[in-house]
Amino acid sequence: VSVDVAAYMKERAAAVDAALDRFLPAESVRPERLHTAMRYSVFAGGKRLRPVLVIAGAEAVGGRMDDVMPTACAMEMIHTYSLVHDDLPCMDDDDLRRGRATVHKAFDEPTALLVGDGLQSLAFRHLLAAGDPRAAPLASLLAHNAWRMVQGQALDMDAQGRALTESEVLELMAGKTGALITAAVVGGAIAASGSPSGLEPVGQRLGLAFQIADDLLDLTGDAATLGKRVGKDQAAGKATLPALVGVDEARRRADTACDEALAALAPLGAPAEALRALARFVVTRKR
Ligand code: IPE
Ligand code: IPE
Ligand code: MG
Ligand code: MG
Ligand code: MG
């Protein structure tokens, strides 16, 4: 069984979009500006990798997409919140995201701050409102990893213009990106009432591979395809793996992390085929 990853992602992303659309407040509801900006950031054409990983994680343990949709949506809301705040002038100061002006540019800074805050709160409300017996462990998993993401972002900001050791860079990446990606893969299995055993290292390897690919795309990609500016990490003095070990070695590390994820998935057999396809996508993607 081989999975057409583009078709797989497109189909699941459409289901996630429909669920997010049902859940997020309408633009016409007060405060309209906040709700409009919230929808502007969520429906801007992100890849939906984290919710798709939730679904693939569920499928890997025999679960169904419909049962894990609140978890999938909560992950995407936390992720989008992290992007809106990451782009603020006080952080990475970006003006382009998901192919359009960043929220603080299209609206204003207070709105961007509140969009992030609001998406975070709504993510947990959504997860807990579903009345699912697994809601508490899932909320705990998400809270833990959203917190680790914040710690990673703190390390990222603190490292700007400073030389980090390789283990410090890996710690930073595991926090700012690896945590939510791990939560997505593991959370998918938990939300599907399956066992997450063996999936945590898969998420960690995918998270590392994903952030190395992100750092490489900042060096080698183009803004039109990525929907965000390129060449910014070097200019900002960001601590990235390519900056530390070079482009070729960083690419090898991403491939190795992908191979390790695939090896960890081997015991799961055919139901994990989508996760395998997503692991390959993470290191071959152009956006
Ligand atoms: C970008 O994430 C931020 C990182 C963690 C590197 P994505 O590349 O998944 O962004 P979207 O959701 O597709 O916009
Ligand atoms: C962002 O890392 C990680 C989070 C938003 C948590 P980056 O700063 O490298 O992400 P991009 O390149 O702006 O998408
Ligand atoms: Mg950043
Ligand atoms: Mg950034
Ligand atoms: Mg980046």
Short mmCIF file of C-alpha atoms and ligand atoms in Angstrom, two decimals:
data_model
loop_
_atom_site.label_atom_id
_atom_site.label_comp_id
_atom_site.label_asym_id
_atom_site.label_seq_id
_atom_site.Cartn_x
_atom_site.Cartn_y
_atom_site.Cartn_z
CA VAL A 1 0.00 0.00 0.00
CA SER A 2 1.58 3.24 -1.04
CA VAL A 3 0.04 6.57 -0.17
CA ASP A 4 -0.17 9.55 -2.54
CA VAL A 5 0.92 12.06 0.09
CA ALA A 6 -0.31 15.14 -1.78
CA ALA A 7 -3.79 13.69 -2.21
CA TYR A 8 -3.80 12.35 1.35
CA MET A 9 -2.91 15.76 2.79
CA LYS A 10 -5.33 17.64 0.56
CA GLU A 11 -8.27 15.44 1.50
CA ARG A 12 -7.62 15.54 5.25
CA ALA A 13 -6.79 19.26 5.22
CA ALA A 14 -10.18 19.93 3.61
CA ALA A 15 -11.95 18.04 6.41
CA VAL A 16 -9.89 19.94 9.02
CA ASP A 17 -10.74 23.26 7.35
CA ALA A 18 -14.45 22.45 7.41
CA ALA A 19 -14.27 21.56 11.12
CA LEU A 20 -12.31 24.73 11.96
CA ASP A 21 -14.83 26.78 10.00
CA ARG A 22 -17.70 25.34 12.06
CA PHE A 23 -15.86 26.00 15.31
CA LEU A 24 -14.30 29.47 14.96
CA PRO A 25 -16.48 32.52 15.73
CA ALA A 26 -18.07 34.15 12.68
CA GLU A 27 -16.61 37.41 11.38
CA SER A 28 -19.98 39.09 11.88
CA VAL A 29 -19.94 38.38 15.63
CA ARG A 30 -18.56 41.04 18.00
CA PRO A 31 -15.66 41.79 18.36
CA GLU A 32 -15.67 41.55 14.56
CA ARG A 33 -12.08 42.70 14.05
CA LEU A 34 -10.69 39.98 16.33
CA HIS A 35 -12.77 37.25 14.73
CA THR A 36 -11.95 38.46 11.23
CA ALA A 37 -8.22 38.43 12.02
CA MET A 38 -8.50 35.01 13.63
CA ARG A 39 -10.06 33.56 10.49
CA TYR A 40 -7.59 35.49 8.32
CA SER A 41 -4.68 33.70 10.02
CA VAL A 42 -6.27 30.25 10.23
CA PHE A 43 -7.64 30.17 6.67
CA ALA A 44 -4.56 31.45 4.89
CA GLY A 45 -3.46 28.19 3.26
CA GLY A 46 -1.20 26.50 5.81
CA LYS A 47 -0.15 22.94 5.07
CA ARG A 48 -2.16 21.57 8.03
CA LEU A 49 0.69 19.17 8.75
CA ARG A 50 -0.02 18.87 12.48
CA PRO A 51 -3.74 18.02 12.17
CA VAL A 52 -2.92 15.64 9.31
CA LEU A 53 -0.34 13.99 11.61
CA VAL A 54 -3.07 13.65 14.26
CA ILE A 55 -5.24 11.83 11.72
CA ALA A 56 -2.38 9.66 10.45
CA GLY A 57 -1.41 8.87 14.07
CA ALA A 58 -4.99 7.77 14.69
CA GLU A 59 -5.07 5.65 11.54
CA ALA A 60 -1.78 4.01 12.57
CA VAL A 61 -3.56 2.51 15.59
CA GLY A 62 -6.74 1.64 13.71
CA GLY A 63 -8.66 4.85 14.52
CA ARG A 64 -10.90 7.06 12.39
CA MET A 65 -10.54 10.68 11.36
CA ASP A 66 -13.93 11.79 12.72
CA ASP A 67 -13.05 10.68 16.25
CA VAL A 68 -9.90 12.80 16.38
CA MET A 69 -11.10 15.99 14.67
CA PRO A 70 -11.31 18.11 17.87
CA THR A 71 -7.71 17.12 18.66
CA ALA A 72 -6.62 17.86 15.09
CA CYS A 73 -8.27 21.31 15.17
CA ALA A 74 -6.83 22.13 18.60
CA MET A 75 -3.31 21.36 17.33
CA GLU A 76 -3.76 23.64 14.32
CA MET A 77 -5.10 26.46 16.50
CA ILE A 78 -2.10 26.24 18.84
CA HIS A 79 0.23 26.10 15.84
CA THR A 80 -1.39 29.12 14.15
CA TYR A 81 -1.21 31.05 17.43
CA SER A 82 2.52 30.28 17.55
CA LEU A 83 3.03 31.58 14.01
CA VAL A 84 1.09 34.83 14.60
CA HIS A 85 3.18 35.57 17.68
CA ASP A 86 6.43 34.37 16.03
CA ASP A 87 5.93 36.98 13.27
CA LEU A 88 5.45 39.94 15.63
CA PRO A 89 8.01 42.77 15.44
CA CYS A 90 9.26 41.87 18.92
CA MET A 91 10.04 38.34 17.73
CA ASP A 92 10.99 37.48 14.12
CA ASP A 93 9.46 40.66 12.66
CA ASP A 94 7.99 39.13 9.50
CA ASP A 95 5.57 40.71 7.06
CA LEU A 96 4.62 37.63 5.01
CA ARG A 97 3.03 34.38 6.23
CA ARG A 98 1.09 31.71 4.40
CA GLY A 99 1.30 33.84 1.27
CA ARG A 100 -0.28 36.94 2.75
CA ALA A 101 0.55 39.88 5.00
CA THR A 102 1.15 38.81 8.61
CA VAL A 103 -1.67 39.54 11.05
CA HIS A 104 0.02 42.53 12.68
CA LYS A 105 0.59 44.03 9.19
CA ALA A 106 -2.89 43.34 7.82
CA PHE A 107 -4.53 44.37 11.12
CA ASP A 108 -2.40 45.73 13.99
CA GLU A 109 -0.17 44.48 16.80
CA PRO A 110 -2.77 44.36 19.59
CA THR A 111 -5.02 42.34 17.29
CA ALA A 112 -2.19 39.92 16.44
CA LEU A 113 -1.41 39.45 20.12
CA LEU A 114 -5.07 38.77 20.90
CA VAL A 115 -5.51 36.44 17.91
CA GLY A 116 -2.74 34.27 19.33
CA ASP A 117 -4.11 34.41 22.87
CA GLY A 118 -7.61 33.67 21.62
CA LEU A 119 -6.59 30.73 19.44
CA GLN A 120 -4.76 29.20 22.38
CA SER A 121 -7.76 29.47 24.71
CA LEU A 122 -10.18 28.26 22.05
CA ALA A 123 -8.00 25.24 21.31
CA PHE A 124 -8.42 24.01 24.87
CA ARG A 125 -12.09 24.95 25.03
CA HIS A 126 -12.69 22.96 21.86
CA LEU A 127 -10.81 19.93 23.11
CA LEU A 128 -12.60 19.90 26.46
CA ALA A 129 -16.07 20.68 25.07
CA ALA A 130 -16.20 17.57 22.93
CA GLY A 131 -17.22 15.50 25.98
CA ASP A 132 -14.66 12.89 25.08
CA PRO A 133 -13.40 10.74 27.99
CA ARG A 134 -9.90 11.26 26.62
CA ALA A 135 -10.24 15.06 26.70
CA ALA A 136 -8.34 15.49 29.97
CA PRO A 137 -5.24 13.49 28.96
CA LEU A 138 -5.32 15.15 25.53
CA ALA A 139 -5.56 18.64 27.05
CA SER A 140 -2.70 17.74 29.37
CA LEU A 141 -0.59 16.53 26.42
CA LEU A 142 -1.33 19.68 24.46
CA ALA A 143 -0.67 22.00 27.42
CA HIS A 144 2.64 20.29 28.15
CA ASN A 145 3.83 20.56 24.56
CA ALA A 146 2.50 24.08 23.94
CA TRP A 147 4.50 25.06 27.02
CA ARG A 148 7.59 23.31 25.65
CA MET A 149 7.05 25.23 22.40
CA VAL A 150 7.12 28.50 24.36
CA GLN A 151 10.32 27.41 26.11
CA GLY A 152 11.84 26.63 22.70
CA GLN A 153 10.81 30.04 21.39
CA ALA A 154 12.47 31.64 24.43
CA LEU A 155 15.69 29.74 23.67
CA ASP A 156 15.43 30.79 20.00
CA MET A 157 15.09 34.48 20.87
CA ASP A 158 17.82 34.30 23.50
CA ALA A 159 20.20 32.65 21.02
CA GLN A 160 19.96 35.41 18.41
CA GLY A 161 23.45 36.60 17.58
CA ARG A 162 25.04 34.14 20.01
CA ALA A 163 26.97 30.96 19.26
CA LEU A 164 25.23 27.86 20.58
CA THR A 165 26.62 24.38 20.88
CA GLU A 166 25.06 21.67 18.76
CA SER A 167 23.23 20.17 21.71
CA GLU A 168 21.81 23.60 22.57
CA VAL A 169 20.54 24.02 18.99
CA LEU A 170 18.95 20.56 19.12
CA GLU A 171 17.27 21.42 22.44
CA LEU A 172 15.90 24.65 20.93
CA MET A 173 14.52 22.81 17.87
CA ALA A 174 12.99 20.03 19.95
CA GLY A 175 11.12 22.66 21.93
CA LYS A 176 9.95 25.21 19.40
CA THR A 177 8.95 22.67 16.72
CA GLY A 178 9.43 19.11 17.94
CA ALA A 179 7.05 19.39 20.88
CA LEU A 180 3.88 20.17 18.91
CA ILE A 181 4.71 17.70 16.16
CA THR A 182 5.26 14.98 18.77
CA ALA A 183 1.99 15.95 20.47
CA ALA A 184 0.22 15.63 17.11
CA VAL A 185 1.45 12.09 16.36
CA VAL A 186 0.99 10.83 19.94
CA GLY A 187 -2.28 12.74 20.43
CA GLY A 188 -3.76 11.14 17.31
CA ALA A 189 -3.25 7.69 18.78
CA ILE A 190 -4.61 8.70 22.20
CA ALA A 191 -7.66 10.43 20.70
CA ALA A 192 -8.37 7.25 18.73
CA SER A 193 -8.28 5.22 21.98
CA GLY A 194 -5.15 3.50 20.76
CA SER A 195 -1.75 3.02 22.33
CA PRO A 196 0.74 5.78 21.62
CA SER A 197 3.62 3.44 22.46
CA GLY A 198 6.45 3.81 19.99
CA LEU A 199 5.02 7.01 18.49
CA GLU A 200 6.83 9.50 20.72
CA PRO A 201 10.26 8.89 19.12
CA VAL A 202 8.57 9.04 15.71
CA GLY A 203 7.21 12.50 16.53
CA GLN A 204 10.55 13.66 17.88
CA ARG A 205 12.44 12.55 14.76
CA LEU A 206 9.81 14.10 12.50
CA GLY A 207 9.94 17.34 14.47
CA LEU A 208 13.72 17.54 14.11
CA ALA A 209 13.59 16.69 10.39
CA PHE A 210 10.82 19.26 9.90
CA GLN A 211 12.73 22.12 11.53
CA ILE A 212 15.97 21.30 9.68
CA ALA A 213 13.96 21.38 6.44
CA ASP A 214 12.45 24.73 7.51
CA ASP A 215 15.92 26.14 8.16
CA LEU A 216 17.19 24.77 4.81
CA LEU A 217 14.21 26.28 2.97
CA ASP A 218 15.06 29.66 4.49
CA LEU A 219 18.45 29.30 2.74
CA THR A 220 17.48 27.56 -0.49
CA GLY A 221 13.73 28.04 -1.00
CA ASP A 222 11.78 30.87 -2.57
CA ALA A 223 9.24 33.18 -0.99
CA ALA A 224 6.56 32.66 -3.65
CA THR A 225 6.46 28.89 -3.01
CA LEU A 226 6.95 29.11 0.76
CA GLY A 227 4.54 32.00 1.34
CA LYS A 228 7.05 33.56 3.72
CA ARG A 229 10.28 35.51 3.39
CA VAL A 230 13.59 33.69 2.90
CA GLY A 231 17.13 34.50 3.98
CA LYS A 232 15.97 35.89 7.27
CA ASP A 233 17.61 33.48 9.70
CA GLN A 234 21.15 34.44 8.77
CA ALA A 235 20.27 38.14 8.80
CA ALA A 236 18.79 37.80 12.30
CA GLY A 237 21.69 35.65 13.53
CA LYS A 238 19.36 32.73 14.30
CA ALA A 239 20.86 29.59 15.82
CA THR A 240 20.05 26.94 13.21
CA LEU A 241 21.59 23.59 12.38
CA PRO A 242 22.57 24.64 8.82
CA ALA A 243 24.33 27.70 10.28
CA LEU A 244 26.25 25.43 12.63
CA VAL A 245 27.13 22.41 10.48
CA GLY A 246 26.52 23.63 6.91
CA VAL A 247 23.80 22.94 4.35
CA ASP A 248 25.01 19.52 3.18
CA GLU A 249 25.50 18.10 6.66
CA ALA A 250 22.16 19.55 7.80
CA ARG A 251 20.44 17.85 4.85
CA ARG A 252 22.07 14.55 5.86
CA ARG A 253 20.86 15.01 9.44
CA ALA A 254 17.31 15.61 8.21
CA ASP A 255 17.45 12.47 6.06
CA THR A 256 18.84 10.47 8.99
CA ALA A 257 16.06 11.72 11.28
CA CYS A 258 13.52 10.69 8.61
CA ASP A 259 15.10 7.23 8.33
CA GLU A 260 14.97 6.85 12.11
CA ALA A 261 11.29 7.79 12.11
CA LEU A 262 10.65 5.20 9.38
CA ALA A 263 12.55 2.54 11.36
CA ALA A 264 10.52 3.34 14.49
CA LEU A 265 7.32 2.98 12.42
CA ALA A 266 8.26 -0.43 11.04
CA PRO A 267 6.55 -2.45 13.82
CA LEU A 268 3.22 -0.71 13.11
CA GLY A 269 2.89 -2.30 9.68
CA ALA A 270 0.44 -1.25 6.95
CA PRO A 271 -1.80 1.08 9.05
CA ALA A 272 1.21 3.40 9.49
CA GLU A 273 1.72 3.86 5.75
CA ALA A 274 0.35 7.42 5.80
CA LEU A 275 2.75 8.34 8.63
CA ARG A 276 5.61 6.95 6.53
CA ALA A 277 4.55 9.03 3.53
CA LEU A 278 4.33 12.12 5.76
CA ALA A 279 7.82 11.42 7.14
CA ARG A 280 9.20 11.44 3.58
CA PHE A 281 7.21 14.58 2.78
CA VAL A 282 8.76 16.41 5.74
CA VAL A 283 12.26 16.17 4.26
CA THR A 284 11.40 16.53 0.55
CA ARG A 285 8.89 19.38 0.78
CA LYS A 286 9.41 22.66 -1.04
CA ARG A 287 6.98 24.56 1.19
C1 IPE B 1 6.20 26.82 10.19
O1 IPE B 1 5.37 25.70 10.21
C2 IPE B 1 6.76 27.06 11.54
C3 IPE B 1 7.68 26.05 12.01
C4 IPE B 1 7.46 25.33 13.08
C5 IPE B 1 8.94 25.84 11.31
P1 IPE B 1 4.68 25.18 8.88
O2 IPE B 1 5.68 25.13 7.77
O3 IPE B 1 3.97 23.91 9.18
O4 IPE B 1 3.63 26.33 8.56
P2 IPE B 1 2.21 26.27 7.84
O5 IPE B 1 1.23 25.80 8.87
O6 IPE B 1 2.27 25.35 6.67
O7 IPE B 1 1.94 27.68 7.44
C1 IPE B 2 9.00 28.99 14.42
O1 IPE B 2 10.25 28.75 13.92
C2 IPE B 2 8.54 27.98 15.40
C3 IPE B 2 7.27 28.41 16.00
C4 IPE B 2 6.45 29.29 15.47
C5 IPE B 2 6.89 27.83 17.26
P1 IPE B 2 10.65 29.76 12.75
O2 IPE B 2 10.71 31.16 13.25
O3 IPE B 2 11.84 29.23 12.04
O4 IPE B 2 9.37 29.60 11.79
P2 IPE B 2 9.16 30.43 10.47
O5 IPE B 2 10.35 30.17 9.57
O6 IPE B 2 9.00 31.86 10.86
O7 IPE B 2 7.91 29.83 9.89
MG MG B 3 11.00 32.11 15.11
MG MG B 4 9.86 32.93 12.32
MG MG B 5 12.08 29.27 9.89
#
